[in-house]
Coordinates of C-alpha atoms in Angstrom, one line a residue:
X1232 CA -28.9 -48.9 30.0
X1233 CA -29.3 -50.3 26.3
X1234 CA -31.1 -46.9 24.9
X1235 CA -28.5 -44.7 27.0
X1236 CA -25.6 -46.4 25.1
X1237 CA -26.9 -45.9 21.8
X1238 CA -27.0 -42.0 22.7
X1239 CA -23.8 -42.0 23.1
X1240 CA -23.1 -44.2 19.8
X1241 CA -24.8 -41.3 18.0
X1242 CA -22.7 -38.2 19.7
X1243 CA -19.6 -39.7 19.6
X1244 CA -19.8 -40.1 15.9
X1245 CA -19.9 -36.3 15.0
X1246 CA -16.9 -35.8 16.8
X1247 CA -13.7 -35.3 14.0
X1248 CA -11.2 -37.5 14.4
X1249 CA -7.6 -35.7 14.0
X1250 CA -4.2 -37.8 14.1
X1251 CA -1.0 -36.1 15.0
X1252 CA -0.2 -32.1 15.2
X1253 CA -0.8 -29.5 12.7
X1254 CA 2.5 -30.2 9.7
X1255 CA 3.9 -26.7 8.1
X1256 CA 4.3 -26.7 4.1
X1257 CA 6.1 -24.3 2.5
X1258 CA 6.3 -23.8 -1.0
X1259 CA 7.2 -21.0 -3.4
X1260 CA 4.7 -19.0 -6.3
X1261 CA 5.1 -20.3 -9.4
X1262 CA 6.4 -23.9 -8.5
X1263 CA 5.3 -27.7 -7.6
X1264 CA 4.5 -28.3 -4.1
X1265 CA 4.0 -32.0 -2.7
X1266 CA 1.5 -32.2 0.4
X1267 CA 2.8 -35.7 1.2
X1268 CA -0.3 -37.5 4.1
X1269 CA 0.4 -40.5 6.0
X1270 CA -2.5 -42.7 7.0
X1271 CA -2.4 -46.4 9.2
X1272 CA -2.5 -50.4 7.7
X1273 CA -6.1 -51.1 7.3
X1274 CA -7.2 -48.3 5.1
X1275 CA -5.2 -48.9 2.2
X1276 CA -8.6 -49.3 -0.4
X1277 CA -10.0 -45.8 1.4
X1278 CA -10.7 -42.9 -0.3
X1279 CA -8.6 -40.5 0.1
X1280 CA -8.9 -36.7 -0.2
X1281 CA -7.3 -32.9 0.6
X1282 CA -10.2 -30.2 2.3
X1283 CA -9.2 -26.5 2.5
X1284 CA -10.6 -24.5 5.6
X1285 CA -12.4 -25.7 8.5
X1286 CA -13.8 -28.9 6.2
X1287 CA -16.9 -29.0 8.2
X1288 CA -20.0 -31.4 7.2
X1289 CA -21.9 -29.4 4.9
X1290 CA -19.6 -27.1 4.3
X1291 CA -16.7 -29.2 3.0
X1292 CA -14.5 -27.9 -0.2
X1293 CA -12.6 -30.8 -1.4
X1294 CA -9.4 -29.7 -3.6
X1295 CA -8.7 -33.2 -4.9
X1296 CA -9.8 -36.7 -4.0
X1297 CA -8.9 -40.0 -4.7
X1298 CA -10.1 -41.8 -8.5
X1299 CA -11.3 -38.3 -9.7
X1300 CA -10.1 -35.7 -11.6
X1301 CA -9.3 -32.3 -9.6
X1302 CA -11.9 -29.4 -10.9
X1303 CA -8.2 -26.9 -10.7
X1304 CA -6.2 -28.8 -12.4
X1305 CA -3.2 -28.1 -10.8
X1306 CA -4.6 -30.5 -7.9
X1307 CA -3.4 -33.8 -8.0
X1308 CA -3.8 -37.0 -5.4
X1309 CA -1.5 -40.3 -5.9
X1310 CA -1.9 -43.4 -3.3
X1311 CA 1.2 -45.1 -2.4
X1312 CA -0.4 -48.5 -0.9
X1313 CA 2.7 -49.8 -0.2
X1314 CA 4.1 -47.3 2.1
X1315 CA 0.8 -45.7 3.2
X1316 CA 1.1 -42.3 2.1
X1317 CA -1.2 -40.6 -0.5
X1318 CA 0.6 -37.4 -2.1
X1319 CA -1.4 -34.4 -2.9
X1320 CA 0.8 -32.5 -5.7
X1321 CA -0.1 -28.6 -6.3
X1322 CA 1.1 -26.9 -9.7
X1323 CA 1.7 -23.2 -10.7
X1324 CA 1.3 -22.8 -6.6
X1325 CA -0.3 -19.3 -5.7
X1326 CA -0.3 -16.7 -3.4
X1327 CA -4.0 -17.6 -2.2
X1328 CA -3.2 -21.1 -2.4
X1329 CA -1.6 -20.4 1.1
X1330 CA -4.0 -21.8 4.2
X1331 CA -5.2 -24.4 6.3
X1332 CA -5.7 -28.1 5.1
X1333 CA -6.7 -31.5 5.6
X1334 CA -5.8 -34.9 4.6
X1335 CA -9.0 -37.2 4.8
X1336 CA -9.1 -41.0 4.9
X1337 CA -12.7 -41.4 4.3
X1338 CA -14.5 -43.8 6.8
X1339 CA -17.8 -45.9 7.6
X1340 CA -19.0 -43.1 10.0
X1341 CA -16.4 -40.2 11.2
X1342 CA -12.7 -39.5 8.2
X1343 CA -9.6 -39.5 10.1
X1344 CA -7.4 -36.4 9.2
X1345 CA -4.7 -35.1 9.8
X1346 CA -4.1 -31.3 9.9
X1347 CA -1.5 -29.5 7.0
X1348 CA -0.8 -25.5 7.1
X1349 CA 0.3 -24.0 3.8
X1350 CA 2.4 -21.1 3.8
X1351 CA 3.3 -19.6 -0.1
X1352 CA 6.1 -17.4 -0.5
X1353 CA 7.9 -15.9 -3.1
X1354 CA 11.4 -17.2 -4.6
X1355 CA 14.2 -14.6 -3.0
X1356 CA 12.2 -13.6 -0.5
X1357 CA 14.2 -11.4 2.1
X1358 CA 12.6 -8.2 4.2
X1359 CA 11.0 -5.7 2.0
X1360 CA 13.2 -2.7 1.4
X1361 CA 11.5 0.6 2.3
X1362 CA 12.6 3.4 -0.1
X1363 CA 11.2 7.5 0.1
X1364 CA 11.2 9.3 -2.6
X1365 CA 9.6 13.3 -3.2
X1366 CA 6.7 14.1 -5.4
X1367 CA 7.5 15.9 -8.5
X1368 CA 11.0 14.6 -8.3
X1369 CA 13.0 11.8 -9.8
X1370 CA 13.2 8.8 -8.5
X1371 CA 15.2 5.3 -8.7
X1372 CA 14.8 1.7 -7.4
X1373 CA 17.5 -0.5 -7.7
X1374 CA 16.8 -4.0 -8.1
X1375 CA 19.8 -6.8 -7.5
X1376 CA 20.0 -10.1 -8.8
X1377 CA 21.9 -13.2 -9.2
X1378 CA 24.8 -14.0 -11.7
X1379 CA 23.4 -16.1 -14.3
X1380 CA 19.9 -14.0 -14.7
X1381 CA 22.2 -11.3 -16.8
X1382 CA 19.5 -12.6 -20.1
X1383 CA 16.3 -12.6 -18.5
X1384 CA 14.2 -10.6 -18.8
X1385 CA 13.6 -8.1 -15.7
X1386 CA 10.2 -6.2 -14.9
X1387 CA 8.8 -4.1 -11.8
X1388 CA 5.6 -5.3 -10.5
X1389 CA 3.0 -3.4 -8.3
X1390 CA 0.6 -4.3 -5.4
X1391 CA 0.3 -8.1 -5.0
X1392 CA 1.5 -9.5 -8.2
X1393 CA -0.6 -12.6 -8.0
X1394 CA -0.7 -14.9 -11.0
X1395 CA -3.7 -13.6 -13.1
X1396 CA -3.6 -10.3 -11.6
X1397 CA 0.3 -9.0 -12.1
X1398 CA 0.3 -5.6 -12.9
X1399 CA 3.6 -4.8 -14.5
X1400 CA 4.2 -1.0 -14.7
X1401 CA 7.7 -1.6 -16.7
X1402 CA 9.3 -4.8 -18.7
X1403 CA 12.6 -4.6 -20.0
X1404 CA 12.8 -4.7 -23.6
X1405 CA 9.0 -2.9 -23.7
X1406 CA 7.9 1.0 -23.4
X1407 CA 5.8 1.1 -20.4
X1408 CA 2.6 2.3 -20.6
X1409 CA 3.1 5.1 -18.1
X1410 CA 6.2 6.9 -19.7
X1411 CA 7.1 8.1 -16.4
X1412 CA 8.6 4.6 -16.0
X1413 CA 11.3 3.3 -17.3
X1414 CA 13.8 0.1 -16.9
X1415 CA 17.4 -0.4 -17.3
X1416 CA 19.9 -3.8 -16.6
X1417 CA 23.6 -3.2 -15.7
X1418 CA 24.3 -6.8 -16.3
X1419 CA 27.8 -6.3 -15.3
X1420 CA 27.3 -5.2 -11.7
X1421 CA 23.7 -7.7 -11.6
X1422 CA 21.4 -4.5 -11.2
X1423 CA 18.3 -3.4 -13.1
X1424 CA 16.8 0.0 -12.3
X1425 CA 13.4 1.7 -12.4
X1426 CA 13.4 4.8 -12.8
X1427 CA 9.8 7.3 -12.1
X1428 CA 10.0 10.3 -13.0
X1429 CA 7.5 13.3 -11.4
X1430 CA 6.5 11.0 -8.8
X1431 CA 2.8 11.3 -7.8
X1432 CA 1.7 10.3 -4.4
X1433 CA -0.5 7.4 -5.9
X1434 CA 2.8 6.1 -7.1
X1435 CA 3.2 4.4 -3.1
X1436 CA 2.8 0.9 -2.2
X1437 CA 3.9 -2.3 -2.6
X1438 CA 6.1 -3.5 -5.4
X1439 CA 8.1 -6.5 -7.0
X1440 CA 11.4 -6.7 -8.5
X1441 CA 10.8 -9.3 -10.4
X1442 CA 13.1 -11.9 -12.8
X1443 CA 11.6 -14.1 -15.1
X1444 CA 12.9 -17.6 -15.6
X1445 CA 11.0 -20.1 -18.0
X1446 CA 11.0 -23.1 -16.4
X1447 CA 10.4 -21.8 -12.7
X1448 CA 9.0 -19.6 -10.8
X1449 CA 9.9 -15.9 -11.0
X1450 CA 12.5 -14.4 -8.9
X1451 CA 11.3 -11.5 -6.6
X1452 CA 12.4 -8.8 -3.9
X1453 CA 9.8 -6.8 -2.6
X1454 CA 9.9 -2.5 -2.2
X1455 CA 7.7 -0.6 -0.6
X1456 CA 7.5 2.8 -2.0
X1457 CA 6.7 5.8 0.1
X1458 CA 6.3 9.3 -1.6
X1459 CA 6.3 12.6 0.6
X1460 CA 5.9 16.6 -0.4
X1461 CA 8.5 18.7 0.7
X1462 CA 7.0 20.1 3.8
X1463 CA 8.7 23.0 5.7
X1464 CA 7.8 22.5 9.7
X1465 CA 5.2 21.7 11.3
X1466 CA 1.2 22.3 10.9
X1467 CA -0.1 25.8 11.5
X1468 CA -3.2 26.1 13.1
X1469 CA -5.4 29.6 12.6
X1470 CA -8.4 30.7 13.6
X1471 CA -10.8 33.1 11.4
X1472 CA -13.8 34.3 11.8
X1473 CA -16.8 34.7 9.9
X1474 CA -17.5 37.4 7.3
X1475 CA -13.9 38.8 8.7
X1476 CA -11.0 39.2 6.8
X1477 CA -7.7 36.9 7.2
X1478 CA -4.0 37.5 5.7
X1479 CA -2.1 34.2 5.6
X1480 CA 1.8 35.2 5.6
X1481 CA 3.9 32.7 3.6
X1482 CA 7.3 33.2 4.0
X1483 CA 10.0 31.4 1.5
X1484 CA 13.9 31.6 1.2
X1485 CA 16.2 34.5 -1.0
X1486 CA 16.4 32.8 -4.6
X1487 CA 12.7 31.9 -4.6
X1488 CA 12.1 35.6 -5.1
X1489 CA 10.5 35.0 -8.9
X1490 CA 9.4 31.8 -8.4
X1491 CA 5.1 31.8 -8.6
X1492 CA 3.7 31.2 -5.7
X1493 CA -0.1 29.8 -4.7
X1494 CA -2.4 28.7 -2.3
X1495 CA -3.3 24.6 -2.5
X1496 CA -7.1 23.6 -0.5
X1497 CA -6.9 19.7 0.4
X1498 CA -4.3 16.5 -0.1
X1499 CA -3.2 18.6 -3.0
X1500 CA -2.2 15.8 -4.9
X1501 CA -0.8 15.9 -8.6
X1502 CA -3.6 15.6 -10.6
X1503 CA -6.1 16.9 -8.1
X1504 CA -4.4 20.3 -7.1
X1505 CA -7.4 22.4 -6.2
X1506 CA -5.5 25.5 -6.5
X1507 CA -7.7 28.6 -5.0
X1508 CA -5.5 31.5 -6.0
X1509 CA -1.9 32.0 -7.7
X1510 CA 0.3 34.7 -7.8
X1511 CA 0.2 36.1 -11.5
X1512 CA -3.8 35.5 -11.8
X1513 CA -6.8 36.4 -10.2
X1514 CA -8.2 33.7 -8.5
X1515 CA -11.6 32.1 -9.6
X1516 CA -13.1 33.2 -6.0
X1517 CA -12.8 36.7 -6.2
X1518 CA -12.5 36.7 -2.5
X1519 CA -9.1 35.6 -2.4
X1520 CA -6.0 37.4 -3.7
X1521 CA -2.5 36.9 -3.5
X1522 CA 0.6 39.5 -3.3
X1523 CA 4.4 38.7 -2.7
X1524 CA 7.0 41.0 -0.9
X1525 CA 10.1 39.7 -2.8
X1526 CA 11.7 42.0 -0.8
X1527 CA 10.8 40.8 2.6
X1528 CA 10.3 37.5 0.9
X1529 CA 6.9 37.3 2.2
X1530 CA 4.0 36.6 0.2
X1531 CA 0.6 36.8 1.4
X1532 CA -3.2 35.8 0.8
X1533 CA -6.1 37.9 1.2
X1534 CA -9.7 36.2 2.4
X1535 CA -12.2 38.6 2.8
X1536 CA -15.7 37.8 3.8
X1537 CA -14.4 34.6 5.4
X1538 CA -16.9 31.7 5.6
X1539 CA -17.6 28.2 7.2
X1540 CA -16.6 26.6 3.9
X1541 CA -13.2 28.2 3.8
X1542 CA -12.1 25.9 7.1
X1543 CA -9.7 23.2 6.5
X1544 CA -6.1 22.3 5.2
X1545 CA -4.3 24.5 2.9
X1546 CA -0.5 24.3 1.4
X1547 CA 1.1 27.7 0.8
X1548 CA 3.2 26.6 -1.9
X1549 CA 6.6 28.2 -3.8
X1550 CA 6.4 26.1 -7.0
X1551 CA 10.0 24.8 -8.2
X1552 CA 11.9 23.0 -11.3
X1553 CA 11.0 19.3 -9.7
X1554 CA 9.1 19.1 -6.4
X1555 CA 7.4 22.3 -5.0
X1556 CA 8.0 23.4 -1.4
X1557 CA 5.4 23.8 0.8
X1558 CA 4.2 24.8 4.5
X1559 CA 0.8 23.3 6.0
X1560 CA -1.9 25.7 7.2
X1561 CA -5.2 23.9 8.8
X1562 CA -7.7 26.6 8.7
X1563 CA -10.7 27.3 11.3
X1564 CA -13.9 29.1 11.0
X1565 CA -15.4 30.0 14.0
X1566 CA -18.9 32.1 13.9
X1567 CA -18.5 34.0 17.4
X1568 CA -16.7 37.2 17.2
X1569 CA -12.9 37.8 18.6
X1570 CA -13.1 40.1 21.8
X1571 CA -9.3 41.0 21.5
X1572 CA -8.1 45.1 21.3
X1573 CA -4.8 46.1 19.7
X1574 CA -3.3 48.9 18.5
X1575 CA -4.0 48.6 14.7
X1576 CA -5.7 50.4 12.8
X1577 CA -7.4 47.8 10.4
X1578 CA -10.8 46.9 11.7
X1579 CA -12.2 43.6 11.9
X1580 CA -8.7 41.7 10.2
X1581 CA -7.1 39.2 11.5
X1582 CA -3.2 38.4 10.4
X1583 CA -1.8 35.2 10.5
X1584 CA 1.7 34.3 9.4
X1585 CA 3.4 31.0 8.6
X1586 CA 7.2 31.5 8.6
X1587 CA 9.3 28.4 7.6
X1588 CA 13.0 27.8 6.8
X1589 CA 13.5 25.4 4.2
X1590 CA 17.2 24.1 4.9
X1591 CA 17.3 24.6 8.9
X1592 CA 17.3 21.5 10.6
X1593 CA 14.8 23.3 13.6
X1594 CA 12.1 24.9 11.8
X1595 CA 9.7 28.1 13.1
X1596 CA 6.6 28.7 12.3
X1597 CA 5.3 31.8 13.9
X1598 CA 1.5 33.2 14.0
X1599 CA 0.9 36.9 14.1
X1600 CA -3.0 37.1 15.3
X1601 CA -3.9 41.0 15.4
X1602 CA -7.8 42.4 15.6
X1603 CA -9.6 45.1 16.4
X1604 CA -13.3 45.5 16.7

């Protein structure tokens, strides 16, 4: 019975001791946070600590303990004897500062702790605000603020903005280093705004409005940018075949008669537009040509010799004075031949034909499939 007790002696000592439920903290970036940890009479001359994570035995990262200096200095443990309550205090708090904690009262055998769960948020705070803006165009966040922040200085900041990584695209006061950006303050109505111009698809995301104060933390309100083309209906799906020939119909609205017009492969995204053929220029694939019916408002590109690299997304596009319009074309390949009979004349062709309205609320797209063997 003697040696059966001492088993249990031994298990019950690996067992954590936890007083009380789980306590919420939240604090704010940039500011002083107090973690404040009660513990009972008796264990006043204890060490005393703060574990982040699961604080499991071997695996145990102590922020801050008692009669030692914190290896981040923005740690900090005090013991009130008196009242029982040690005080963990938390500088500069940050963003990945946020998480779960524990107060230890080290012990002969098993700590007692108690559980803490850190939540970090940013001052102002408030839902993010979803904006849309169009690629190639203008466009303008408005950012509002407080009276008595009319002097500070005012800045637009993108992604997570975490102390030591804050990328700021545009400070008022400085040139940004993208001159597409750039920052104005109306202090009498309380609003700074950014303005991007030629907005680029990698211009969406996450971003900060963001007002600097000196002696706190920064005040923020978060955007989240979303950029678009202008797209005119719906996805066409074609079929080609190979070593055929396809015509791909584009049509576009009357005043876009001498507007160029070209055929995009892929996201085309600014700065990686693969362009495979323009009107105006031959294209670098001799295979593919482009001619526009201003009259009919119709312009068209030629594939001949059609093959299994040619499948995928296209944009026909009508290029514009600020953001180009397009209509989507997804493109497939197929290597058996088309068994259809019609009345044309033009062997071995197939026609396909995208027809869009730009300003209709109920766009058509219609496909004109014709081949003869």
């Amino acid at each position: 019975m003697f040696r059966m007790c001492v088993v249990l002696l031994i298990f019950s000592s690996i067992y954590t001791v936890v007083v009380g439920a789980p306590i919420t903290v939240t604090g704010y970036r940039g500011e002083r946070v107090d973690i404040r940890c009660t513990y009972e009479s008796g264990y006043e001359s204890n060490p005393k600590y703060l574990c982040k994570g699961e604080c499991n035995i071997g695996n145990k990262v102590i922020m801050v303990k008692s009669g030692s200096p914190a290896e981040d200095q923005r740690f900090s443990l005090s013991d009130d004897r008196t009242a029982r309550v040690f005080t963990v205090t938390i500088t500069d708090l940050r963003l990945e500062d946020e998480g779960q904690y524990w107060c230890g009262v080290k012990r002969t055998g098993t700590d007692v702790y108690s559980e803490i769960v850190l939540l970090v948020k940013h001052v102002g705070g408030g839902a993010p605000v979803i904006v849309t803006g169009y690629r190639g165009e203008r466009f303008d966040i408005r950012c509002t603020y407080e009276s008595g922040y009319e002097s500070n200085p005012k800045y637009l900041c993108k992604g997570a903005c975490n102390i030591g990584n804050k990328v700021i695209v545009v400070k008022s006061g400085s040139p940004a280093e993208d001159q597409r950006f750039s920052l104005s303050d109306n202090t009498t109505a309380r609003v700074f705004t950014v303005t991007i111009t030629d907005l680029r698809l990698e211009d969406e995301g996450q971003y900060w409005c963001g007002v600097e104060r000196s002696l706190s933390a920064d005040v923020y309100s978060e955007i989240l940018l979303l950029v678009k083309m202008v797209v005119v209906g719906a996805p066409v799906k074609v079929t080609g075949h190979t070593g055929e020939r396809a015509d791909i119909r584009c049509t576009y609205e009357s005043g876009y008669e001498s507007n160029p017009k070209y055929l995009c492969k892929g996201a085309c995204n600014f700065g990686n537009k693969v362009i495979v053929v323009k009107s105006g220029s031959p294209a670098e694939d001799q295979r593919f040509s482009l001619s526009d019916n201003t009259t009919a408002r119709v312009f068209t590109i030629t594939i001949t010799e059609l093959r299994p690299a040619d499948e995928g997304q296209y944009w026909c596009g009508v290029k514009r004075t600020g953001t180009d319009v397009y209509s989507e074309i997804l493109l497939l390949v197929k290597q058996e031949p088309s068994y259809f009979s019609t009345t044309e004349t033009n062997p071995q062709s197939s026609s396909i034909t995208v027809s869009d309205q730009n300003k209709s609320t109920d766009a058509v797209s219609e496909i004109y499939i014709c081949v003869e063997d």
